mmCIF file of C-alpha atoms in Angstrom:
data_model
loop_
_atom_site.group_PDB
_atom_site.id
_atom_site.type_symbol
_atom_site.label_atom_id
_atom_site.label_comp_id
_atom_site.label_asym_id
_atom_site.label_seq_id
_atom_site.Cartn_x
_atom_site.Cartn_y
_atom_site.Cartn_z
ATOM 1 C CA MET T 1 0.000 0.000 0.000
ATOM 2 C CA VAL T 2 2.830 2.380 0.895
ATOM 3 C CA LYS T 3 4.543 1.737 -2.445
ATOM 4 C CA PHE T 4 1.266 2.402 -4.250
ATOM 5 C CA LEU T 5 0.818 5.873 -2.728
ATOM 6 C CA PRO T 6 3.476 7.623 -4.885
ATOM 7 C CA VAL T 7 1.909 6.078 -7.994
ATOM 8 C CA LEU T 8 -1.536 7.189 -6.868
ATOM 9 C CA LYS T 9 -0.210 10.694 -6.262
ATOM 10 C CA HIS T 10 0.839 10.879 -9.913
ATOM 11 C CA ILE T 11 -2.330 9.277 -11.275
ATOM 12 C CA LEU T 12 -4.883 11.362 -9.377
ATOM 13 C CA PRO T 13 -4.057 14.690 -11.095
ATOM 14 C CA TRP T 14 -4.477 13.040 -14.495
ATOM 15 C CA LEU T 15 -7.765 11.499 -13.408
ATOM 16 C CA ALA T 16 -8.906 14.939 -12.275
ATOM 17 C CA ALA T 17 -7.920 16.387 -15.653
ATOM 18 C CA LEU T 18 -9.802 13.629 -17.477
ATOM 19 C CA ALA T 19 -12.874 14.243 -15.337
ATOM 20 C CA ILE T 20 -12.802 17.974 -16.084
ATOM 21 C CA PHE T 21 -12.344 17.390 -19.805
ATOM 22 C CA GLY T 22 -15.117 14.815 -19.737
ATOM 23 C CA TYR T 23 -17.422 17.436 -18.279
ATOM 24 C CA LEU T 24 -16.261 20.086 -20.761
ATOM 25 C CA PHE T 25 -16.787 17.787 -23.739
ATOM 26 C CA HIS T 26 -20.226 17.027 -22.353
ATOM 27 C CA LEU T 27 -20.976 20.750 -22.456
ATOM 28 C CA TYR T 28 -19.215 21.284 -25.777
ATOM 29 C CA PRO T 29 -19.513 18.104 -27.904
ATOM 30 C CA ILE T 30 -16.637 17.008 -30.115
ATOM 31 C CA ALA T 31 -18.725 17.702 -33.219
ATOM 32 C CA GLN T 32 -19.065 21.348 -32.176
ATOM 33 C CA VAL T 33 -15.394 21.594 -31.283
ATOM 34 C CA TRP T 34 -14.560 20.284 -34.755
ATOM 35 C CA LYS T 35 -16.821 22.906 -36.333
ATOM 36 C CA ALA T 36 -15.176 25.622 -34.263
ATOM 37 C CA ALA T 37 -11.724 24.412 -35.305
ATOM 38 C CA GLN T 38 -12.619 25.144 -38.934
ATOM 39 C CA TYR T 39 -12.417 28.861 -38.206
ATOM 40 C CA VAL T 40 -8.709 28.799 -37.361
ATOM 41 C CA GLN T 41 -6.211 30.322 -39.766
ATOM 42 C CA PRO T 42 -3.676 27.460 -39.671
ATOM 43 C CA LEU T 43 -0.587 29.286 -40.919
ATOM 44 C CA ALA T 44 -1.063 32.340 -38.710
ATOM 45 C CA PHE T 45 -1.832 30.185 -35.671
ATOM 46 C CA SER T 46 1.129 27.848 -36.229
ATOM 47 C CA LEU T 47 3.659 30.607 -36.863
ATOM 48 C CA PHE T 48 2.511 32.568 -33.842
ATOM 49 C CA ALA T 49 2.567 29.476 -31.607
ATOM 50 C CA LEU T 50 6.132 28.751 -32.724
ATOM 51 C CA GLY T 51 7.269 32.339 -32.186
ATOM 52 C CA TYR T 52 5.581 32.456 -28.795
ATOM 53 C CA PHE T 53 7.196 29.204 -27.706
ATOM 54 C CA LEU T 54 10.691 30.217 -28.806
ATOM 55 C CA PHE T 55 10.442 33.629 -27.143
ATOM 56 C CA ILE T 56 9.256 32.176 -23.826
ATOM 57 C CA PHE T 57 11.849 29.397 -24.044
ATOM 58 C CA LEU T 58 14.769 31.761 -24.648
ATOM 59 C CA THR T 59 13.649 34.374 -22.131
ATOM 60 C CA ASP T 60 12.983 31.808 -19.425
ATOM 61 C CA THR T 61 16.421 30.311 -20.055
ATOM 62 C CA ALA T 62 18.077 33.728 -19.761
ATOM 63 C CA VAL T 63 16.370 34.464 -16.442
ATOM 64 C CA THR T 64 17.192 31.016 -15.074
ATOM 65 C CA ARG T 65 20.818 31.455 -16.087
ATOM 66 C CA TRP T 66 20.984 34.805 -14.266
ATOM 67 C CA VAL T 67 19.518 33.314 -11.091
ATOM 68 C CA ILE T 68 21.949 30.382 -11.157
ATOM 69 C CA ALA T 69 24.880 32.731 -11.740
ATOM 70 C CA ARG T 70 23.724 34.978 -8.897
ATOM 71 C CA PHE T 71 23.265 32.242 -6.304
ATOM 72 C CA ALA T 72 25.576 29.455 -7.506
ATOM 73 C CA LYS T 73 27.982 29.853 -10.421
ATOM 74 C CA PRO T 74 27.975 31.154 -14.013
ATOM 75 C CA ILE T 75 26.890 28.542 -16.549
ATOM 76 C CA PRO T 76 26.957 28.906 -20.348
ATOM 77 C CA PHE T 77 23.627 29.959 -21.829
ATOM 78 C CA PHE T 78 23.396 27.040 -24.231
ATOM 79 C CA ASP T 79 23.981 24.520 -21.435
ATOM 80 C CA ILE T 80 20.973 25.924 -19.596
ATOM 81 C CA LEU T 81 19.015 26.062 -22.850
ATOM 82 C CA GLY T 82 19.645 22.395 -23.601
ATOM 83 C CA ALA T 83 18.837 21.252 -20.083
ATOM 84 C CA ARG T 84 15.660 23.323 -20.014
ATOM 85 C CA GLY T 85 14.684 21.865 -23.384
ATOM 86 C CA VAL T 86 15.041 18.314 -22.087
ATOM 87 C CA THR T 87 13.021 19.106 -18.980
ATOM 88 C CA TYR T 88 10.228 20.487 -21.176
ATOM 89 C CA LEU T 89 9.730 16.912 -22.348
ATOM 90 C CA ILE T 90 9.310 15.765 -18.747
ATOM 91 C CA MET T 91 7.193 18.806 -17.892
ATOM 92 C CA VAL T 92 4.441 17.593 -20.206
ATOM 93 C CA LEU T 93 3.776 14.720 -17.807
ATOM 94 C CA ASN T 94 5.017 15.934 -14.445
ATOM 95 C CA TYR T 95 6.045 19.504 -13.598
ATOM 96 C CA PRO T 96 7.794 18.757 -10.263
ATOM 97 C CA ALA T 97 9.686 15.878 -11.902
ATOM 98 C CA SER T 98 10.934 18.248 -14.605
ATOM 99 C CA GLN T 99 12.288 20.626 -11.975
ATOM 100 C CA ALA T 100 13.907 17.714 -10.164
ATOM 101 C CA ALA T 101 15.507 16.505 -13.414
ATOM 102 C CA PHE T 102 16.905 19.995 -14.020
ATOM 103 C CA ALA T 103 18.377 19.959 -10.515
ATOM 104 C CA TYR T 104 19.964 16.550 -11.115
ATOM 105 C CA TYR T 105 21.534 17.898 -14.303
ATOM 106 C CA LEU T 106 23.047 20.875 -12.505
ATOM 107 C CA LYS T 107 24.297 18.605 -9.742
ATOM 108 C CA ARG T 108 25.945 16.098 -12.075
ATOM 109 C CA ARG T 109 27.313 18.658 -14.516
ATOM 110 C CA TYR T 110 28.248 21.552 -12.228
ATOM 111 C CA SER T 111 28.187 20.089 -8.697
ATOM 112 C CA ILE T 112 25.471 22.468 -7.514
ATOM 113 C CA PRO T 113 23.587 20.889 -4.582
ATOM 114 C CA ILE T 114 20.198 19.578 -5.638
ATOM 115 C CA PHE T 115 18.172 21.315 -2.962
ATOM 116 C CA HIS T 116 19.982 24.560 -3.679
ATOM 117 C CA CYS T 117 18.872 24.235 -7.313
ATOM 118 C CA LEU T 118 15.287 23.550 -6.304
ATOM 119 C CA SER T 119 15.436 26.544 -4.002
ATOM 120 C CA MET T 120 16.500 28.771 -6.906
ATOM 121 C CA PHE T 121 13.628 27.472 -9.018
ATOM 122 C CA LEU T 122 11.236 28.177 -6.156
ATOM 123 C CA LEU T 123 12.472 31.762 -5.973
ATOM 124 C CA ILE T 124 11.509 32.265 -9.622
ATOM 125 C CA VAL T 125 8.093 30.727 -8.951
ATOM 126 C CA VAL T 126 7.520 33.131 -6.048
ATOM 127 C CA VAL T 127 8.301 36.098 -8.294
ATOM 128 C CA ASP T 128 5.989 34.719 -10.990
ATOM 129 C CA LEU T 129 3.213 34.329 -8.445
ATOM 130 C CA LEU T 130 3.687 37.962 -7.432
ATOM 131 C CA TRP T 131 3.495 38.995 -11.085
ATOM 132 C CA VAL T 132 0.268 37.053 -11.641
ATOM 133 C CA THR T 133 -1.133 38.592 -8.468
ATOM 134 C CA THR T 134 -0.168 42.102 -9.550
ATOM 135 C CA LEU T 135 -1.624 41.725 -13.032
ATOM 136 C CA GLY T 136 -4.825 40.280 -11.627
ATOM 137 C CA PHE T 137 -5.028 43.044 -9.025
ATOM 138 C CA ALA T 138 -4.512 45.751 -11.650
ATOM 139 C CA GLY T 139 -6.934 44.112 -14.044
ATOM 140 C CA SER T 140 -9.677 43.961 -11.433
ATOM 141 C CA PHE T 141 -9.878 47.767 -11.539
ATOM 142 C CA VAL T 142 -10.283 48.070 -15.317
ATOM 143 C CA SER T 143 -12.912 45.424 -16.042
ATOM 144 C CA THR T 144 -15.585 43.348 -14.344
ATOM 145 C CA VAL T 145 -14.337 39.874 -13.487
ATOM 146 C CA GLN T 146 -17.381 37.683 -13.085
ATOM 147 C CA LEU T 147 -17.725 33.911 -12.819
ATOM 148 C CA GLY T 148 -21.333 33.052 -13.495
ATOM 149 C CA THR T 149 -23.272 35.397 -11.246
ATOM 150 C CA VAL T 150 -20.399 35.885 -8.804
ATOM 151 C CA ASN T 151 -18.381 39.099 -8.973
ATOM 152 C CA LEU T 152 -14.767 38.103 -8.351
ATOM 153 C CA GLN T 153 -13.320 41.611 -8.155
ATOM 154 C CA PRO T 154 -13.518 42.013 -4.356
ATOM 155 C CA THR T 155 -12.145 38.494 -3.892
ATOM 156 C CA ILE T 156 -9.239 39.159 -6.257
ATOM 157 C CA GLN T 157 -8.388 42.441 -4.573
ATOM 158 C CA ILE T 158 -8.541 40.998 -1.061
ATOM 159 C CA ALA T 159 -6.527 37.934 -2.110
ATOM 160 C CA ALA T 160 -3.907 40.166 -3.734
ATOM 161 C CA LEU T 161 -3.564 42.306 -0.622
ATOM 162 C CA CYS T 162 -3.211 39.169 1.501
ATOM 163 C CA ILE T 163 -0.469 37.870 -0.807
ATOM 164 C CA TYR T 164 1.356 41.208 -0.635
ATOM 165 C CA VAL T 165 1.171 41.220 3.161
ATOM 166 C CA GLY T 166 2.294 37.597 3.211
ATOM 167 C CA PHE T 167 5.247 38.428 0.982
ATOM 168 C CA PHE T 168 6.239 41.339 3.228
ATOM 169 C CA LEU T 169 6.141 39.049 6.267
ATOM 170 C CA TRP T 170 8.075 36.447 4.272
ATOM 171 C CA LEU T 171 10.862 38.975 3.687
ATOM 172 C CA LEU T 172 10.914 39.924 7.361
ATOM 173 C CA PHE T 173 11.022 36.277 8.353
ATOM 174 C CA TRP T 174 14.115 35.623 6.258
ATOM 175 C CA ARG T 175 15.724 38.798 7.567
ATOM 176 C CA LYS T 176 15.182 37.271 11.031
ATOM 177 C CA LYS T 177 12.960 40.130 12.162
ATOM 178 C CA PHE T 178 10.664 37.704 13.956
ATOM 179 C CA ARG T 179 10.476 34.037 14.856
ATOM 180 C CA PHE T 180 7.620 31.581 15.050
ATOM 181 C CA PRO T 181 8.386 28.009 16.138
ATOM 182 C CA PHE T 182 6.138 26.467 13.474
ATOM 183 C CA LEU T 183 7.981 28.390 10.723
ATOM 184 C CA GLU T 184 11.516 27.631 11.819
ATOM 185 C CA LYS T 185 11.559 24.379 9.846
ATOM 186 C CA PHE T 186 11.507 26.462 6.649
ATOM 187 C CA ARG T 187 14.541 28.426 7.774
ATOM 188 C CA THR T 188 16.603 25.271 8.128
ATOM 189 C CA HIS T 189 15.205 23.266 5.207
ATOM 190 C CA PRO T 190 17.721 23.127 2.322
ATOM 191 C CA SER T 191 15.060 23.623 -0.363
ATOM 192 C CA PHE T 192 14.370 27.097 1.099
ATOM 193 C CA SER T 193 18.015 28.045 1.594
ATOM 194 C CA ILE T 194 18.037 30.593 -1.214
ATOM 195 C CA PHE T 195 15.593 32.870 0.597
ATOM 196 C CA ALA T 196 18.106 33.530 3.350
ATOM 197 C CA GLN T 197 20.454 34.928 0.698
ATOM 198 C CA ALA T 198 17.964 36.711 -1.544
ATOM 199 C CA LYS T 199 17.774 40.467 -1.126
ATOM 200 C CA LEU T 200 14.889 42.688 -2.136
ATOM 201 C CA SER T 201 17.017 43.799 -5.086
ATOM 202 C CA ASP T 202 17.181 40.170 -6.247
ATOM 203 C CA TYR T 203 13.401 39.898 -6.240
ATOM 204 C CA LEU T 204 13.168 43.155 -8.176
ATOM 205 C CA SER T 205 15.813 42.079 -10.679
ATOM 206 C CA ILE T 206 14.043 38.800 -11.383
ATOM 207 C CA ALA T 207 10.676 40.567 -11.587
ATOM 208 C CA ILE T 208 12.030 43.012 -14.165
ATOM 209 C CA MET T 209 13.572 40.211 -16.214
ATOM 210 C CA ARG T 210 10.278 38.297 -16.136
ATOM 211 C CA ILE T 211 8.301 41.268 -17.505
ATOM 212 C CA PRO T 212 8.637 40.130 -21.145
ATOM 213 C CA ILE T 213 7.320 36.680 -20.231
ATOM 214 C CA HIS T 214 4.239 37.828 -18.358
ATOM 215 C CA PHE T 215 3.257 40.503 -20.825
ATOM 216 C CA THR T 216 3.784 38.063 -23.683
ATOM 217 C CA LEU T 217 1.405 35.658 -21.940
ATOM 218 C CA ILE T 218 -1.241 38.382 -21.875
ATOM 219 C CA ILE T 219 -0.668 39.686 -25.390
ATOM 220 C CA SER T 220 -0.446 36.190 -26.868
ATOM 221 C CA MET T 221 -4.038 35.321 -26.035
ATOM 222 C CA TYR T 222 -5.196 38.625 -27.512
ATOM 223 C CA ILE T 223 -3.514 37.604 -30.776
ATOM 224 C CA VAL T 224 -4.396 33.897 -30.674
ATOM 225 C CA VAL T 225 -8.144 34.509 -30.583
ATOM 226 C CA GLN T 226 -7.787 36.668 -33.689
ATOM 227 C CA THR T 227 -6.379 33.704 -35.607
ATOM 228 C CA PHE T 228 -9.848 32.197 -35.074
ATOM 229 C CA GLN T 229 -11.565 35.195 -36.694
ATOM 230 C CA THR T 230 -12.795 36.578 -33.405
ATOM 231 C CA HIS T 231 -11.850 39.341 -31.012
ATOM 232 C CA ILE T 232 -11.692 39.961 -27.267
ATOM 233 C CA PRO T 233 -11.040 43.513 -26.004
ATOM 234 C CA PHE T 234 -7.528 43.787 -24.605
ATOM 235 C CA LEU T 235 -8.679 45.144 -21.238
ATOM 236 C CA GLU T 236 -10.888 42.083 -20.821
ATOM 237 C CA ILE T 237 -7.901 39.811 -21.366
ATOM 238 C CA LEU T 238 -5.716 41.938 -19.098
ATOM 239 C CA ALA T 239 -8.292 41.681 -16.327
ATOM 240 C CA LYS T 240 -9.225 38.032 -16.637
ATOM 241 C CA LEU T 241 -6.252 36.073 -17.952
ATOM 242 C CA PRO T 242 -4.177 36.493 -14.755
ATOM 243 C CA VAL T 243 -7.095 34.925 -12.873
ATOM 244 C CA VAL T 244 -6.923 31.985 -15.279
ATOM 245 C CA PHE T 245 -3.182 31.647 -14.710
ATOM 246 C CA PHE T 246 -3.654 31.787 -10.962
ATOM 247 C CA ILE T 247 -6.215 28.980 -11.178
ATOM 248 C CA GLY T 248 -3.791 27.050 -13.378
ATOM 249 C CA THR T 249 -1.036 27.218 -10.771
ATOM 250 C CA ILE T 250 -3.169 25.307 -8.278
ATOM 251 C CA PRO T 251 -1.779 21.747 -8.408
ATOM 252 C CA ILE T 252 -5.093 19.988 -9.027
ATOM 253 C CA THR T 253 -4.243 18.723 -12.502
ATOM 254 C CA PRO T 254 -0.931 18.409 -14.408
ATOM 255 C CA GLY T 255 0.068 21.863 -15.619
ATOM 256 C CA GLY T 256 -3.419 23.231 -15.030
ATOM 257 C CA LEU T 257 -4.919 20.987 -17.712
ATOM 258 C CA GLY T 258 -8.670 21.253 -17.664
ATOM 259 C CA THR T 259 -8.828 23.873 -14.938
ATOM 260 C CA THR T 260 -7.357 26.593 -17.150
ATOM 261 C CA ASN T 261 -9.504 25.494 -20.088
ATOM 262 C CA ALA T 262 -12.661 25.725 -18.014
ATOM 263 C CA ALA T 263 -11.636 29.057 -16.491
ATOM 264 C CA MET T 264 -10.853 30.603 -19.867
ATOM 265 C CA VAL T 265 -14.215 29.559 -21.261
ATOM 266 C CA GLU T 266 -16.096 30.941 -18.268
ATOM 267 C CA LEU T 267 -14.184 34.207 -18.056
ATOM 268 C CA LEU T 268 -13.325 35.059 -21.668
ATOM 269 C CA ALA T 269 -16.072 33.566 -23.844
ATOM 270 C CA PRO T 270 -18.700 36.167 -22.800
ATOM 271 C CA SER T 271 -16.401 38.909 -24.129
ATOM 272 C CA MET T 272 -15.844 37.363 -27.570
ATOM 273 C CA VAL T 273 -17.025 39.388 -30.540
ATOM 274 C CA SER T 274 -17.258 38.010 -34.081
ATOM 275 C CA SER T 275 -19.552 37.932 -37.073
ATOM 276 C CA ILE T 276 -19.245 34.130 -37.191
ATOM 277 C CA PHE T 277 -21.560 33.798 -34.198
ATOM 278 C CA ALA T 278 -24.382 35.260 -36.272
ATOM 279 C CA GLU T 279 -24.213 32.141 -38.437
ATOM 280 C CA GLY T 280 -25.317 30.098 -35.434
ATOM 281 C CA LYS T 281 -22.923 27.236 -36.154
ATOM 282 C CA VAL T 282 -20.846 27.662 -32.995
ATOM 283 C CA THR T 283 -21.211 29.568 -29.751
ATOM 284 C CA PRO T 284 -18.543 31.780 -28.147
ATOM 285 C CA ALA T 285 -18.048 29.160 -25.423
ATOM 286 C CA GLU T 286 -17.500 26.386 -27.977
ATOM 287 C CA LEU T 287 -15.021 28.504 -29.895
ATOM 288 C CA MET T 288 -13.155 29.547 -26.742
ATOM 289 C CA PHE T 289 -12.927 25.945 -25.589
ATOM 290 C CA THR T 290 -11.566 24.949 -28.993
ATOM 291 C CA ILE T 291 -8.978 27.722 -28.861
ATOM 292 C CA THR T 292 -7.753 26.551 -25.469
ATOM 293 C CA ILE T 293 -7.447 22.959 -26.666
ATOM 294 C CA LEU T 294 -5.461 23.837 -29.780
ATOM 295 C CA TRP T 295 -3.268 26.335 -27.913
ATOM 296 C CA VAL T 296 -2.387 23.851 -25.185
ATOM 297 C CA PHE T 297 -1.876 21.121 -27.785
ATOM 298 C CA ALA T 298 0.497 23.337 -29.768
ATOM 299 C CA ASN T 299 2.507 24.105 -26.638
ATOM 300 C CA TYR T 300 2.692 20.437 -25.720
ATOM 301 C CA VAL T 301 3.835 19.430 -29.204
ATOM 302 C CA LEU T 302 6.548 22.092 -29.229
ATOM 303 C CA LYS T 303 7.735 21.069 -25.767
ATOM 304 C CA ILE T 304 7.907 17.437 -26.824
ATOM 305 C CA LEU T 305 9.765 18.255 -30.038
ATOM 306 C CA SER T 306 12.254 20.523 -28.279
ATOM 307 C CA GLY T 307 12.773 17.915 -25.579
ATOM 308 C CA MET T 308 13.448 15.190 -28.138
ATOM 309 C CA PHE T 309 15.812 17.491 -30.040
ATOM 310 C CA PHE T 310 17.952 18.310 -27.017
ATOM 311 C CA LEU T 311 17.780 14.800 -25.579
ATOM 312 C CA LYS T 312 19.669 13.560 -28.634
ATOM 313 C CA ARG T 313 22.453 16.003 -27.824
ATOM 314 C CA ILE T 314 22.661 15.681 -24.050
ATOM 315 C CA SER T 315 23.194 12.463 -22.134
ATOM 316 C CA LYS T 316 19.971 11.429 -20.436
ATOM 317 C CA ASN T 317 22.072 10.048 -17.584
ATOM 318 C CA LEU T 318 22.673 13.628 -16.441
ATOM 319 C CA PHE T 319 18.982 13.919 -15.580
ATOM 320 C CA LYS T 320 18.728 10.713 -13.580
ATOM 321 C CA PRO T 321 18.360 10.788 -9.779
ATOM 322 C CA THR T 322 21.544 10.816 -7.753
ATOM 323 C CA PRO T 323 22.146 8.174 -5.064
ATOM 324 C CA ASP T 324 21.910 10.708 -2.229
ATOM 325 C CA VAL T 325 18.597 12.292 -3.288
ATOM 326 C CA PRO T 326 15.939 9.909 -4.659
ATOM 327 C CA LEU T 327 13.428 11.226 -7.173
ATOM 328 C CA GLU T 328 10.501 11.113 -4.761
ATOM 329 C CA LYS T 329 12.361 13.323 -2.301
ATOM 330 C CA ALA T 330 13.419 15.784 -5.002
ATOM 331 C CA GLU T 331 9.905 15.941 -6.452
ATOM 332 C CA LYS T 332 8.475 16.676 -3.030
ATOM 333 C CA ALA T 333 10.868 19.596 -2.597
ATOM 334 C CA ALA T 334 10.402 20.907 -6.145
ATOM 335 C CA PRO T 335 7.988 23.764 -6.915
ATOM 336 C CA HIS T 336 4.534 22.379 -7.670
ATOM 337 C CA LEU T 337 3.081 25.518 -9.233
ATOM 338 C CA GLY T 338 3.167 25.451 -12.987
ATOM 339 C CA GLY T 339 1.078 25.752 -16.072
ATOM 340 C CA ASN T 340 1.096 24.994 -19.749
ATOM 341 C CA ILE T 341 -0.780 27.900 -21.265
#
């Protein structure tokens, strides 16, 4: 039974994703999704998906390289690029495992302690979470964010303020301005070691370097929907997409599969404008659901292809668990917040 628990832990998120997709396909039948897919402009969609992927890939690699150089040692850009490419292949199935594999690579290749690597990755995740929070907070003032009949604006604003206060206390905690017995385990845990070293200037530096990524995420959806001959006002996307990303970071399903699709349909479909809806062949919700499926599929395909490309050039043994830190232990310590949009 004990041996079965780790397997169950990996299976349950996929079962949750299947259940969500089962419900979504019940609402939006495959026949309607196929009809909606006919409205895509294949060349424009494919070229944009490729450009988007490459930009995010290169920018993410550059930021990761800076963080590793700041808190460990300088590493050539193309070494980080190749390792990140390989981990994209793993990321499709298991986000924490991909982070663990990256840490194993850095340990075997550059002798950087595994938990120190995972701690650096967690620092980037914290900054990303703050960015998503900030964009969602700002967006809540420029457009109504409503889920069904529930107005989410007050909730978003209160949640954002709580996260900001929590982050401020987090900084004070690592500056040893106060002590709580139940928090001391974080101070001594190796996977949180980086936070004792990180200064406010480090957070700001990473946040500035991540600006292109987060604004590309917002702008990309504004452009993607246009490749399906429809339009969503930019302020609507600015206000609502960060909420989708925040939902996607919750580790219910692998990479936010299903949860982000459902959230995008609920939040963005009501704002879609297009003459094709007058034909009555598809609804905005059906088209939005189709867009999310094809966009996620394109990202998955590109991650798989890039992973296979780099795996042929880098020994897969570099990504295998080390004797001192088994995979289960590394996965547990790895950041669990991630998405595939």
